[in-house]
mmCIF file of C-alpha atoms and ligand atoms in Angstrom:
data_model
loop_
_atom_site.group_PDB
_atom_site.id
_atom_site.type_symbol
_atom_site.label_atom_id
_atom_site.label_comp_id
_atom_site.label_asym_id
_atom_site.label_seq_id
_atom_site.Cartn_x
_atom_site.Cartn_y
_atom_site.Cartn_z
ATOM 1 C CA MET A 1 7.771 -16.084 26.341
ATOM 2 C CA HIS A 2 8.459 -17.622 22.993
ATOM 3 C CA GLU A 3 7.208 -15.934 19.855
ATOM 4 C CA SER A 4 7.777 -16.960 16.309
ATOM 5 C CA ASN A 5 9.750 -14.399 14.388
ATOM 6 C CA GLU A 6 9.316 -16.063 11.014
ATOM 7 C CA HIS A 7 7.183 -13.198 9.648
ATOM 8 C CA SER A 8 9.638 -10.498 10.585
ATOM 9 C CA PRO A 9 12.007 -9.608 7.758
ATOM 10 C CA LEU A 10 14.279 -7.680 10.103
ATOM 11 C CA ALA A 11 16.836 -9.474 12.154
ATOM 12 C CA GLY A 12 17.352 -8.549 15.747
ATOM 13 C CA GLU A 13 15.103 -7.199 18.434
ATOM 14 C CA THR A 14 14.795 -3.551 17.322
ATOM 15 C CA TRP A 15 11.000 -3.261 17.566
ATOM 16 C CA ARG A 16 10.906 -5.232 20.817
ATOM 17 C CA GLU A 17 13.354 -2.807 22.384
ATOM 18 C CA ALA A 18 11.237 0.130 21.158
ATOM 19 C CA ALA A 19 8.123 -1.498 22.642
ATOM 20 C CA ARG A 20 9.876 -1.923 25.983
ATOM 21 C CA GLN A 21 10.728 1.774 26.062
ATOM 22 C CA GLN A 22 7.154 2.787 25.268
ATOM 23 C CA LYS A 23 5.319 5.179 27.582
ATOM 24 C CA ARG A 24 2.781 3.954 30.127
ATOM 25 C CA GLY A 25 -0.764 4.999 31.053
ATOM 26 C CA ILE A 26 -2.573 7.795 29.222
ATOM 27 C CA PRO A 27 0.473 8.936 27.189
ATOM 28 C CA ARG A 28 0.791 5.334 25.966
ATOM 29 C CA ALA A 29 -2.906 5.197 25.066
ATOM 30 C CA LEU A 30 -2.702 8.497 23.169
ATOM 31 C CA ALA A 31 0.445 7.355 21.375
ATOM 32 C CA LEU A 32 -1.267 4.105 20.324
ATOM 33 C CA LEU A 33 -4.350 5.964 19.054
ATOM 34 C CA TRP A 34 -2.123 8.402 17.170
ATOM 35 C CA ARG A 35 -0.332 5.466 15.562
ATOM 36 C CA GLY A 36 -3.742 4.230 14.460
ATOM 37 C CA VAL A 37 -4.694 7.587 12.947
ATOM 38 C CA CYS A 38 -1.361 7.589 11.105
ATOM 39 C CA LEU A 39 -2.018 4.034 9.825
ATOM 40 C CA ARG A 40 0.900 2.602 11.778
ATOM 41 C CA CYS A 41 1.223 -0.765 13.472
ATOM 42 C CA PRO A 42 0.151 -0.412 17.127
ATOM 43 C CA ARG A 43 2.981 -2.616 18.364
ATOM 44 C CA CYS A 44 6.069 -1.397 16.492
ATOM 45 C CA GLY A 45 4.910 1.858 14.875
ATOM 46 C CA ALA A 46 5.868 0.844 11.331
ATOM 47 C CA ARG A 47 3.623 2.160 8.578
ATOM 48 C CA THR A 48 2.533 -1.290 7.456
ATOM 49 C CA LEU A 49 -1.254 -1.498 7.843
ATOM 50 C CA PHE A 50 -2.403 -1.172 4.219
ATOM 51 C CA ARG A 51 -1.006 -2.574 1.000
ATOM 52 C CA THR A 52 -3.502 -0.749 -1.239
ATOM 53 C CA TRP A 53 -6.022 1.987 -0.546
ATOM 54 C CA LEU A 54 -8.526 -0.509 0.844
ATOM 55 C CA ALA A 55 -6.689 -3.801 1.380
ATOM 56 C CA MET A 56 -4.774 -4.451 4.570
ATOM 57 C CA HIS A 57 -1.684 -6.539 5.009
ATOM 58 C CA GLU A 58 -2.328 -9.709 6.962
ATOM 59 C CA ARG A 59 0.630 -9.009 9.241
ATOM 60 C CA CYS A 60 2.993 -6.209 10.077
ATOM 61 C CA ALA A 61 6.058 -6.528 7.859
ATOM 62 C CA LEU A 62 8.323 -5.442 10.721
ATOM 63 C CA CYS A 63 7.089 -7.131 13.898
ATOM 64 C CA GLY A 64 4.781 -9.800 12.451
ATOM 65 C CA LEU A 65 1.707 -8.630 14.387
ATOM 66 C CA ARG A 66 -1.431 -10.161 12.870
ATOM 67 C CA PHE A 67 -3.874 -7.308 12.172
ATOM 68 C CA GLU A 68 -7.176 -9.150 11.709
ATOM 69 C CA ARG A 69 -7.248 -11.287 14.839
ATOM 70 C CA GLU A 70 -10.444 -13.107 13.989
ATOM 71 C CA GLN A 71 -13.270 -13.029 11.494
ATOM 72 C CA GLY A 72 -15.319 -9.862 11.904
ATOM 73 C CA TYR A 73 -12.593 -8.245 13.993
ATOM 74 C CA PHE A 74 -12.913 -4.891 12.225
ATOM 75 C CA LEU A 75 -16.618 -4.534 13.029
ATOM 76 C CA GLY A 76 -15.457 -2.230 15.829
ATOM 77 C CA ALA A 77 -13.876 0.033 13.207
ATOM 78 C CA ILE A 78 -17.309 0.515 11.634
ATOM 79 C CA TYR A 79 -18.630 1.798 14.968
ATOM 80 C CA ILE A 80 -15.685 4.170 15.278
ATOM 81 C CA ASN A 81 -16.247 5.400 11.720
ATOM 82 C CA TYR A 82 -19.957 5.898 12.350
ATOM 83 C CA GLY A 83 -19.379 7.627 15.689
ATOM 84 C CA VAL A 84 -16.772 10.060 14.355
ATOM 85 C CA THR A 85 -18.957 10.848 11.319
ATOM 86 C CA ALA A 86 -22.057 11.464 13.453
ATOM 87 C CA VAL A 87 -20.229 13.654 15.999
ATOM 88 C CA LEU A 88 -18.559 15.743 13.282
ATOM 89 C CA ALA A 89 -21.835 16.182 11.363
ATOM 90 C CA LEU A 90 -23.704 17.141 14.525
ATOM 91 C CA LEU A 91 -21.092 19.629 15.744
ATOM 92 C CA GLY A 92 -20.631 20.974 12.226
ATOM 93 C CA SER A 93 -24.352 21.550 11.687
ATOM 94 C CA PHE A 94 -24.683 23.288 15.066
ATOM 95 C CA ALA A 95 -21.654 25.477 14.342
ATOM 96 C CA LEU A 96 -22.976 26.352 10.876
ATOM 97 C CA GLU A 97 -26.419 27.124 12.295
ATOM 98 C CA TYR A 98 -24.883 29.358 14.951
ATOM 99 C CA TRP A 99 -22.580 31.360 12.687
ATOM 100 C CA THR A 100 -24.163 31.413 9.212
ATOM 101 C CA ARG A 101 -27.810 30.354 9.564
ATOM 102 C CA PRO A 102 -28.146 28.351 6.320
ATOM 103 C CA THR A 103 -31.553 27.083 5.139
ATOM 104 C CA LEU A 104 -32.678 23.599 6.083
ATOM 105 C CA THR A 105 -32.174 22.457 2.483
ATOM 106 C CA GLN A 106 -28.598 23.759 2.460
ATOM 107 C CA GLN A 107 -27.877 22.028 5.762
ATOM 108 C CA LEU A 108 -29.338 18.742 4.527
ATOM 109 C CA MET A 109 -27.451 18.877 1.215
ATOM 110 C CA LEU A 110 -24.177 19.615 2.980
ATOM 111 C CA TRP A 111 -24.432 17.026 5.732
ATOM 112 C CA ILE A 112 -25.897 14.236 3.622
ATOM 113 C CA GLY A 113 -22.934 14.751 1.291
ATOM 114 C CA PHE A 114 -20.553 14.829 4.236
ATOM 115 C CA CYS A 115 -22.026 11.673 5.747
ATOM 116 C CA THR A 116 -21.626 9.902 2.398
ATOM 117 C CA ILE A 117 -18.057 10.933 1.586
ATOM 118 C CA PHE A 118 -16.380 11.222 4.995
ATOM 119 C CA PRO A 119 -16.795 7.555 6.079
ATOM 120 C CA VAL A 120 -15.154 6.418 2.836
ATOM 121 C CA LEU A 121 -12.181 8.728 3.396
ATOM 122 C CA PHE A 122 -11.982 7.827 7.093
ATOM 123 C CA PHE A 123 -12.253 4.054 6.514
ATOM 124 C CA ARG A 124 -8.519 3.310 6.808
ATOM 125 C CA HIS A 125 -8.047 5.571 9.804
ATOM 126 C CA SER A 126 -10.996 4.010 11.626
ATOM 127 C CA ARG A 127 -9.379 0.589 11.217
ATOM 128 C CA GLY A 128 -6.073 1.955 12.475
ATOM 129 C CA LEU A 129 -7.854 3.569 15.426
ATOM 130 C CA TRP A 130 -9.639 0.323 16.222
ATOM 131 C CA LEU A 131 -6.339 -1.568 16.194
ATOM 132 C CA GLY A 132 -4.754 1.016 18.482
ATOM 133 C CA PHE A 133 -7.794 1.053 20.766
ATOM 134 C CA ASP A 134 -7.752 -2.724 21.023
ATOM 135 C CA PHE A 135 -4.009 -2.757 21.639
ATOM 136 C CA ILE A 136 -4.439 -0.361 24.589
ATOM 137 C CA PHE A 137 -6.631 -2.846 26.429
ATOM 138 C CA ASP A 138 -5.201 -6.077 25.076
ATOM 139 C CA PRO A 139 -1.509 -5.840 24.202
ATOM 140 C CA ASP A 140 -1.491 -9.629 24.364
ATOM 141 C CA MET A 141 -3.059 -9.483 20.895
ATOM 142 C CA ALA A 142 0.499 -9.878 19.710
ATOM 143 C CA ALA A 143 0.144 -13.583 20.336
ATOM 144 C CA GLU A 144 -1.655 -15.859 17.927
ATOM 145 C CA PRO A 145 -5.258 -16.811 18.874
ATOM 146 C CA GLN A 146 -4.268 -20.309 19.994
ATOM 147 C CA GLN A 147 -1.490 -18.856 22.184
ATOM 148 C CA ARG A 148 -3.648 -16.233 23.864
ATOM 149 C CA GLY A 149 -4.610 -16.848 27.427
ATOM 150 C CA THR A 150 -1.829 -19.318 28.043
ATOM 151 C CA PRO A 151 0.248 -18.598 31.131
ATOM 152 C CA ARG A 152 3.501 -16.702 30.609
ATOM 153 C CA ARG A 153 6.697 -18.539 31.266
HETATM 154 ZN ZN1 ZN B 1 4.496 -3.957 13.687
#
């Protein structure tokens, strides 16, 4: 398999060797999701996803992995962000109701605020999670779109 290494500033095969030694199965999946939560590249683990608070790098500076594979790729991250927000708000409101019995107004104020602020704070992590999630099922994402699906040599 031939891959261009022109985007990788590091010489050698360090990240490839690390990828070869990666765990398999569920431990691998959990490790990839954890990398996403920690805003790390799913392939090499380098902390290279974001260049500013909101803007992502186009590629990983270490292994050259292209993060946004196609237009609209991060739509899945919006679903993750929404799902995590909804589950946390639901569980949180049930827990609060069970232990402290706040008024309906207090509950609404709290959880409307939560549902406004949390998705903004979780935005980067949801993108990292989406990348990790996608990498679990399609590690071939390492290849460029025109190379994907071609038989391995
Ligand atoms: Zn990388």
